[in-house]
Amino acid sequence: MSDLATAEFLRGLPKIELHCHLEGSVPAATAIDLARRNGIVLPSMDATRLYEFGDLEGFLAVYQAVSRAMVSAADFATVTYESLADGVKSGNLRYREIAFNPTNHPDLTYPEMLAGITDGIEAAERDLGVTSRLIVAVNREQSPAVAADLLRTVLAHPSDYVVGIGLDHNEKDGPPEAFREAYEIAASGGLRRTAHAGERGNVAEIATSIDLLGVTRVDHGYAVLGHADLLQRSIDSGIHFATCWGTALFHCGGDPAASPIGAMIDRGLDVSISSDDPPCFGTDIGNEYMRAGAQLGWSESAAEARVLSSVEATFLDDVDRAALRDRLRVELAAFGSGTAPGEQPR
Ligand code: ADE
Ligand code: ZN
């Protein structure tokens, strides 16, 4: 296959993604439009400059500002719909687990945001056939008490869409062990658990997230490569790593050959590819697969197998996971690669 045909294949392949932030999915033009309408000033009101930053701290400052520009349920519905539509258009997205940070939006109640996001999810499913679930994400830069309160609020307002808890933002600020209570509350309510850990070299927080918070999935987790015992333990216990090609590159100087993701796959870890904060990092889910596939030399069947193995790491219950698996098998077959879905990923 030519490089062009491979790129087209990887872009059009039906996909799921497990690691995508709602507030990191707002195109610059939409963010500026929301900010103008809601009387909020962003670090730049120029769409070509809003997402200029040099490090994760700079990115998180913009992320917080954009979060403040979302002030009504309708804003949440718009952002959710647009983000899902972009996933469908750019990469034939079929299912996404969307993380959102309720405590970054102090002007709105949790039920108000949930109602808006739900409207966006249902409209996207109706119009585009893409389905979604939600991960309520704790802001680790805020206090453990804020996190525990958030989880009590979440359990007081059950929703079939909310399937998990996550731990986001600057890993230099909030160690996972501080959020044990929030994770215990989440577990008591049947929520599945993931956390950002080991994104920028801190391997201990991967182990703590697994051992103390009970996560079965790690967001990023690149630092696991530096710790042979933890790596083996992660393989043995089936810990899933929801990695992101673009943001991993951001952390390793932009050199695709230096990306940790190929090594994680080669060592036998269970790995999926997601887009994290797509417009903020100039990417989309189609582009993430195209770049990963080109660098890692994926065959068609390897790319398909990566999608199908990601299904097993979703936070869906067994019935819904089986339905998604069946649906994707049909869609992958219809996509017409001529290979049998279900082979083991490389
Ligand atoms: N919040 C949104 N994106 C994030 C990332 N890549 N790392 C930590 N926190 C985030
Ligand atoms: Zn993330």
Short mmCIF file of C-alpha atoms and ligand atoms in Angstrom, two decimals:
data_model
loop_
_atom_site.label_atom_id
_atom_site.label_comp_id
_atom_site.label_asym_id
_atom_site.label_seq_id
_atom_site.Cartn_x
_atom_site.Cartn_y
_atom_site.Cartn_z
CA MET A 1 0.00 0.00 0.00
CA SER A 2 1.25 3.51 -0.77
CA ASP A 3 1.89 5.91 2.11
CA LEU A 4 -1.10 7.94 0.96
CA ALA A 5 -3.41 4.92 0.90
CA THR A 6 -2.19 3.86 4.34
CA ALA A 7 -2.83 7.35 5.70
CA GLU A 8 -6.33 7.32 4.23
CA PHE A 9 -6.95 3.88 5.70
CA LEU A 10 -5.83 5.00 9.16
CA ARG A 11 -7.93 8.15 9.02
CA GLY A 12 -11.08 6.36 7.88
CA LEU A 13 -10.80 3.33 10.15
CA PRO A 14 -13.72 3.21 12.63
CA LYS A 15 -12.28 4.18 16.03
CA ILE A 16 -12.92 4.44 19.72
CA GLU A 17 -11.03 6.60 22.16
CA LEU A 18 -10.74 6.45 25.91
CA HIS A 19 -8.79 9.59 26.73
CA CYS A 20 -10.22 12.87 25.51
CA HIS A 21 -10.98 15.94 27.65
CA LEU A 22 -14.13 17.92 26.97
CA GLU A 23 -12.57 21.24 27.96
CA GLY A 24 -9.50 20.42 25.87
CA SER A 25 -11.67 19.76 22.81
CA VAL A 26 -12.89 23.28 22.17
CA PRO A 27 -11.68 24.68 18.83
CA ALA A 28 -10.06 28.10 19.32
CA ALA A 29 -12.77 29.87 17.29
CA THR A 30 -15.53 28.32 19.43
CA ALA A 31 -13.68 29.18 22.65
CA ILE A 32 -13.37 32.81 21.57
CA ASP A 33 -17.00 32.93 20.50
CA LEU A 34 -18.13 31.55 23.89
CA ALA A 35 -15.82 33.95 25.72
CA ARG A 36 -17.16 36.98 23.83
CA ARG A 37 -20.77 35.97 24.43
CA ASN A 38 -20.16 35.28 28.11
CA GLY A 39 -17.98 38.32 28.85
CA ILE A 40 -14.81 36.32 29.56
CA VAL A 41 -11.33 37.41 28.48
CA LEU A 42 -9.05 34.58 27.33
CA PRO A 43 -5.22 34.81 27.34
CA SER A 44 -5.56 35.57 23.62
CA MET A 45 -8.73 36.51 21.76
CA ASP A 46 -7.00 35.68 18.47
CA ALA A 47 -7.93 32.18 17.30
CA THR A 48 -4.54 31.69 15.68
CA ARG A 49 -2.75 32.37 18.97
CA LEU A 50 -5.00 31.03 21.73
CA TYR A 51 -3.38 27.61 21.83
CA GLU A 52 0.20 28.82 21.86
CA PHE A 53 2.02 27.56 24.94
CA GLY A 54 5.45 26.16 25.73
CA ASP A 55 4.82 23.59 28.43
CA LEU A 56 2.10 21.67 30.23
CA GLU A 57 1.68 24.45 32.79
CA GLY A 58 1.08 26.96 29.98
CA PHE A 59 -1.41 24.61 28.37
CA LEU A 60 -3.28 24.07 31.64
CA ALA A 61 -3.57 27.86 32.15
CA VAL A 62 -5.32 28.18 28.76
CA TYR A 63 -7.43 25.10 29.52
CA GLN A 64 -8.65 26.71 32.75
CA ALA A 65 -9.47 29.96 30.97
CA VAL A 66 -11.43 28.15 28.24
CA SER A 67 -13.25 26.19 30.96
CA ARG A 68 -14.38 29.50 32.49
CA ALA A 69 -15.86 30.54 29.15
CA MET A 70 -18.37 27.66 29.35
CA VAL A 71 -21.08 29.07 31.61
CA SER A 72 -24.37 27.43 30.65
CA ALA A 73 -25.79 23.99 29.95
CA ALA A 74 -26.19 25.09 26.32
CA ASP A 75 -22.46 25.89 26.14
CA PHE A 76 -21.68 22.37 27.35
CA ALA A 77 -24.06 20.90 24.79
CA THR A 78 -22.42 22.90 21.97
CA VAL A 79 -18.89 21.95 22.96
CA THR A 80 -19.79 18.28 23.40
CA TYR A 81 -21.54 18.07 20.05
CA GLU A 82 -18.82 19.92 18.14
CA SER A 83 -16.09 17.82 19.67
CA LEU A 84 -17.82 14.55 18.82
CA ALA A 85 -18.61 15.79 15.31
CA ASP A 86 -14.94 16.62 14.83
CA GLY A 87 -14.00 13.11 15.94
CA VAL A 88 -16.42 11.61 13.42
CA LYS A 89 -15.29 13.87 10.59
CA SER A 90 -11.57 13.67 11.22
CA GLY A 91 -11.28 10.01 12.18
CA ASN A 92 -14.57 8.09 11.90
CA LEU A 93 -14.98 8.08 15.68
CA ARG A 94 -17.61 5.57 16.81
CA TYR A 95 -17.30 5.70 20.62
CA ARG A 96 -15.59 8.04 23.08
CA GLU A 97 -15.16 8.20 26.85
CA ILE A 98 -15.21 11.94 27.51
CA ALA A 99 -13.47 13.30 30.61
CA PHE A 100 -14.73 16.55 32.12
CA ASN A 101 -13.74 18.56 35.19
CA PRO A 102 -16.84 19.76 37.04
CA THR A 103 -14.91 21.74 39.66
CA ASN A 104 -13.31 23.88 36.95
CA HIS A 105 -16.76 25.41 36.35
CA PRO A 106 -17.78 27.02 39.64
CA ASP A 107 -20.64 28.99 38.05
CA LEU A 108 -22.60 25.87 37.11
CA THR A 109 -24.04 23.05 39.20
CA TYR A 110 -23.05 19.49 38.40
CA PRO A 111 -26.59 18.57 37.25
CA GLU A 112 -26.63 21.61 34.93
CA MET A 113 -23.38 20.61 33.24
CA LEU A 114 -24.41 16.98 33.06
CA ALA A 115 -27.69 17.97 31.39
CA GLY A 116 -25.84 20.03 28.76
CA ILE A 117 -23.26 17.34 28.03
CA THR A 118 -26.01 14.72 27.84
CA ASP A 119 -27.88 16.84 25.29
CA GLY A 120 -24.71 17.09 23.18
CA ILE A 121 -24.01 13.35 23.43
CA GLU A 122 -27.57 12.41 22.46
CA ALA A 123 -27.68 14.85 19.54
CA ALA A 124 -24.35 13.50 18.24
CA GLU A 125 -25.59 9.93 18.54
CA ARG A 126 -28.82 10.83 16.74
CA ASP A 127 -27.12 12.77 13.92
CA LEU A 128 -23.82 10.93 13.54
CA GLY A 129 -24.15 7.52 15.20
CA VAL A 130 -21.26 8.13 17.61
CA THR A 131 -21.86 6.95 21.18
CA SER A 132 -20.23 8.22 24.38
CA ARG A 133 -19.80 7.77 28.10
CA LEU A 134 -18.42 10.18 30.68
CA ILE A 135 -15.54 10.21 33.12
CA VAL A 136 -15.79 12.71 35.96
CA ALA A 137 -12.29 14.04 36.42
CA VAL A 138 -10.82 15.37 39.65
CA ASN A 139 -8.60 18.45 39.41
CA ARG A 140 -5.55 17.40 41.44
CA GLU A 141 -4.51 21.05 41.81
CA GLN A 142 -7.54 21.52 44.10
CA SER A 143 -7.88 19.98 47.54
CA PRO A 144 -8.74 16.35 48.36
CA ALA A 145 -11.82 17.66 50.20
CA VAL A 146 -13.08 19.32 46.98
CA ALA A 147 -12.54 16.00 45.19
CA ALA A 148 -14.41 13.98 47.83
CA ASP A 149 -17.30 16.47 47.75
CA LEU A 150 -17.42 16.21 43.98
CA LEU A 151 -17.70 12.43 44.13
CA ARG A 152 -20.51 12.65 46.71
CA THR A 153 -22.32 15.02 44.35
CA VAL A 154 -21.77 12.66 41.43
CA LEU A 155 -23.22 9.71 43.33
CA ALA A 156 -26.19 11.83 44.42
CA HIS A 157 -27.03 12.44 40.74
CA PRO A 158 -26.64 9.07 39.03
CA SER A 159 -26.49 8.98 35.25
CA ASP A 160 -26.13 6.02 32.92
CA TYR A 161 -23.59 8.07 30.98
CA VAL A 162 -21.18 8.52 33.89
CA VAL A 163 -19.02 5.40 34.09
CA GLY A 164 -15.76 6.45 35.71
CA ILE A 165 -13.54 8.78 37.68
CA GLY A 166 -10.22 10.29 36.54
CA LEU A 167 -7.46 12.44 38.04
CA ASP A 168 -6.25 15.30 35.86
CA HIS A 169 -3.91 18.23 35.51
CA ASN A 170 -0.53 18.98 36.99
CA GLU A 171 1.01 15.83 38.41
CA LYS A 172 3.58 18.02 40.18
CA ASP A 173 0.81 19.37 42.43
CA GLY A 174 -1.51 16.61 43.59
CA PRO A 175 -0.07 13.21 44.46
CA PRO A 176 -2.54 10.36 43.84
CA GLU A 177 -2.48 9.23 47.46
CA ALA A 178 -4.16 12.52 48.46
CA PHE A 179 -7.28 11.50 46.54
CA ARG A 180 -7.86 8.12 48.10
CA GLU A 181 -11.13 9.18 49.73
CA ALA A 182 -12.57 10.45 46.45
CA TYR A 183 -11.60 7.19 44.76
CA GLU A 184 -13.15 5.14 47.56
CA ILE A 185 -16.41 7.05 47.19
CA ALA A 186 -16.29 6.49 43.43
CA ALA A 187 -15.69 2.76 43.91
CA SER A 188 -18.55 2.52 46.41
CA GLY A 189 -20.84 3.92 43.71
CA GLY A 190 -19.66 1.40 41.11
CA LEU A 191 -17.56 3.87 39.09
CA ARG A 192 -14.54 2.52 37.25
CA ARG A 193 -11.21 4.23 37.90
CA THR A 194 -8.43 5.78 35.85
CA ALA A 195 -5.85 8.51 36.60
CA HIS A 196 -3.29 10.59 34.75
CA ALA A 197 0.01 9.22 35.99
CA GLY A 198 3.59 8.99 34.79
CA GLU A 199 3.01 11.51 32.00
CA ARG A 200 6.21 13.38 32.75
CA GLY A 201 8.48 10.82 34.33
CA ASN A 202 7.01 10.14 37.77
CA VAL A 203 6.79 6.36 37.88
CA ALA A 204 5.81 6.19 41.56
CA GLU A 205 2.46 7.75 40.87
CA ILE A 206 1.58 4.97 38.44
CA ALA A 207 2.18 2.39 41.18
CA THR A 208 0.27 4.47 43.73
CA SER A 209 -2.66 4.92 41.37
CA ILE A 210 -2.86 1.17 40.85
CA ASP A 211 -2.24 0.08 44.43
CA LEU A 212 -4.02 2.78 46.41
CA LEU A 213 -6.63 4.23 44.06
CA GLY A 214 -7.51 0.92 42.40
CA VAL A 215 -7.22 2.15 38.83
CA THR A 216 -7.46 -0.42 36.05
CA ARG A 217 -6.49 2.14 33.45
CA VAL A 218 -3.71 4.72 33.42
CA ASP A 219 -3.87 7.88 31.32
CA HIS A 220 -0.46 8.28 29.61
CA GLY A 221 1.78 6.25 31.97
CA TYR A 222 4.92 6.60 29.81
CA ALA A 223 7.17 6.44 32.88
CA VAL A 224 6.31 2.75 33.30
CA LEU A 225 9.03 2.01 30.75
CA GLY A 226 11.65 2.93 33.33
CA HIS A 227 10.52 0.37 35.90
CA ALA A 228 10.78 -3.29 34.89
CA ASP A 229 8.84 -4.69 37.89
CA LEU A 230 5.92 -2.32 37.53
CA LEU A 231 5.88 -2.91 33.78
CA GLN A 232 5.63 -6.67 34.29
CA ARG A 233 3.02 -6.24 37.01
CA SER A 234 0.97 -4.02 34.67
CA ILE A 235 1.10 -6.67 31.97
CA ASP A 236 0.21 -9.46 34.39
CA SER A 237 -2.74 -7.61 35.89
CA GLY A 238 -4.02 -6.25 32.57
CA ILE A 239 -3.61 -2.56 33.36
CA HIS A 240 -4.56 -0.54 30.31
CA PHE A 241 -2.58 2.52 29.18
CA ALA A 242 -4.65 5.18 27.40
CA THR A 243 -1.86 6.97 25.55
CA CYS A 244 -1.98 9.97 23.22
CA TRP A 245 0.40 10.32 20.30
CA GLY A 246 0.43 14.12 20.07
CA THR A 247 0.78 14.99 23.73
CA ALA A 248 3.39 12.25 24.23
CA LEU A 249 5.41 13.89 21.43
CA PHE A 250 4.97 17.28 23.13
CA HIS A 251 6.73 15.81 26.17
CA CYS A 252 9.58 14.18 24.28
CA GLY A 253 10.68 17.11 22.15
CA GLY A 254 8.57 16.39 19.07
CA ASP A 255 10.71 13.53 17.73
CA PRO A 256 8.42 10.63 16.71
CA ALA A 257 11.32 8.19 17.04
CA ALA A 258 11.57 9.17 20.71
CA SER A 259 7.90 8.46 21.45
CA PRO A 260 7.52 5.95 24.29
CA ILE A 261 4.32 4.49 22.83
CA GLY A 262 5.90 2.03 20.40
CA ALA A 263 8.17 0.69 23.15
CA MET A 264 5.16 0.25 25.44
CA ILE A 265 3.41 -1.82 22.78
CA ASP A 266 6.55 -3.80 22.00
CA ARG A 267 7.04 -4.66 25.67
CA GLY A 268 3.55 -6.19 25.75
CA LEU A 269 1.56 -3.51 27.55
CA ASP A 270 -2.11 -3.04 26.71
CA VAL A 271 -2.17 0.34 24.93
CA SER A 272 -4.78 2.45 23.15
CA ILE A 273 -4.40 5.68 21.19
CA SER A 274 -6.49 8.78 21.92
CA SER A 275 -6.36 12.48 21.10
CA ASP A 276 -6.30 13.99 24.67
CA ASP A 277 -6.90 17.73 23.94
CA PRO A 278 -7.05 17.70 20.14
CA PRO A 279 -7.38 21.33 18.97
CA CYS A 280 -5.04 22.54 21.71
CA PHE A 281 -2.27 20.36 20.29
CA GLY A 282 -3.19 20.76 16.63
CA THR A 283 -4.42 17.21 16.25
CA ASP A 284 -7.53 15.03 15.93
CA ILE A 285 -8.21 11.34 16.39
CA GLY A 286 -7.64 10.55 12.71
CA ASN A 287 -4.29 12.32 12.81
CA GLU A 288 -3.30 10.49 16.00
CA TYR A 289 -3.79 7.13 14.28
CA MET A 290 -2.07 8.31 11.10
CA ARG A 291 1.02 9.48 12.95
CA ALA A 292 1.20 6.48 15.27
CA GLY A 293 0.61 4.05 12.41
CA ALA A 294 3.23 5.68 10.18
CA GLN A 295 5.88 5.73 12.89
CA LEU A 296 5.15 2.24 14.24
CA GLY A 297 4.67 0.66 10.83
CA TRP A 298 1.17 -0.65 11.49
CA SER A 299 -0.39 -3.03 9.01
CA GLU A 300 -4.12 -2.69 8.39
CA SER A 301 -4.84 -5.62 10.66
CA ALA A 302 -2.60 -4.20 13.40
CA ALA A 303 -4.53 -0.92 13.31
CA GLU A 304 -7.86 -2.75 13.41
CA ALA A 305 -6.69 -4.92 16.25
CA ARG A 306 -5.65 -1.83 18.18
CA VAL A 307 -9.21 -0.47 17.86
CA LEU A 308 -10.76 -3.77 18.91
CA SER A 309 -8.45 -4.27 21.87
CA SER A 310 -9.37 -0.75 23.05
CA VAL A 311 -12.98 -1.90 23.35
CA GLU A 312 -11.95 -4.29 26.10
CA ALA A 313 -10.57 -1.39 28.16
CA THR A 314 -13.77 0.68 28.02
CA PHE A 315 -15.63 1.33 31.25
CA LEU A 316 -18.84 -0.06 29.77
CA ASP A 317 -20.62 -2.88 31.55
CA ASP A 318 -20.34 -6.35 30.02
CA VAL A 319 -23.56 -6.08 28.02
CA ASP A 320 -22.76 -2.67 26.54
CA ARG A 321 -19.14 -3.67 25.87
CA ALA A 322 -20.29 -6.76 23.98
CA ALA A 323 -22.69 -4.60 21.96
CA LEU A 324 -19.92 -2.12 21.11
CA ARG A 325 -17.57 -4.98 20.17
CA ASP A 326 -20.21 -6.46 17.84
CA ARG A 327 -20.99 -3.08 16.31
CA LEU A 328 -17.33 -2.33 15.67
CA ARG A 329 -16.68 -5.73 14.14
CA VAL A 330 -19.48 -5.07 11.66
CA GLU A 331 -18.25 -1.55 10.94
CA LEU A 332 -14.64 -2.68 10.52
CA ALA A 333 -15.76 -5.39 8.12
CA ALA A 334 -17.86 -2.89 6.19
CA PHE A 335 -14.90 -0.53 6.09
CA GLY A 336 -13.54 -3.17 3.80
CA SER A 337 -9.97 -3.79 4.70
CA GLY A 338 -10.28 -7.40 3.63
CA THR A 339 -8.65 -8.58 6.83
CA ALA A 340 -10.33 -10.37 9.69
CA PRO A 341 -10.80 -8.13 12.70
CA GLY A 342 -9.72 -9.58 16.02
CA GLU A 343 -6.08 -10.39 15.35
CA GLN A 344 -3.67 -9.58 18.13
CA PRO A 345 -2.15 -6.10 18.00
CA ARG A 346 1.54 -5.89 17.22
N1 ADE B 1 -5.80 17.88 31.51
C1 ADE B 1 -6.10 17.92 30.22
N2 ADE B 1 -5.12 17.34 29.51
C2 ADE B 1 -4.18 16.93 30.37
C3 ADE B 1 -2.94 16.29 30.24
N3 ADE B 1 -2.44 15.91 29.07
N4 ADE B 1 -2.25 16.05 31.36
C4 ADE B 1 -2.73 16.41 32.54
N5 ADE B 1 -3.89 17.01 32.70
C5 ADE B 1 -4.62 17.27 31.62
ZN ZN B 2 -5.27 13.78 29.40
#
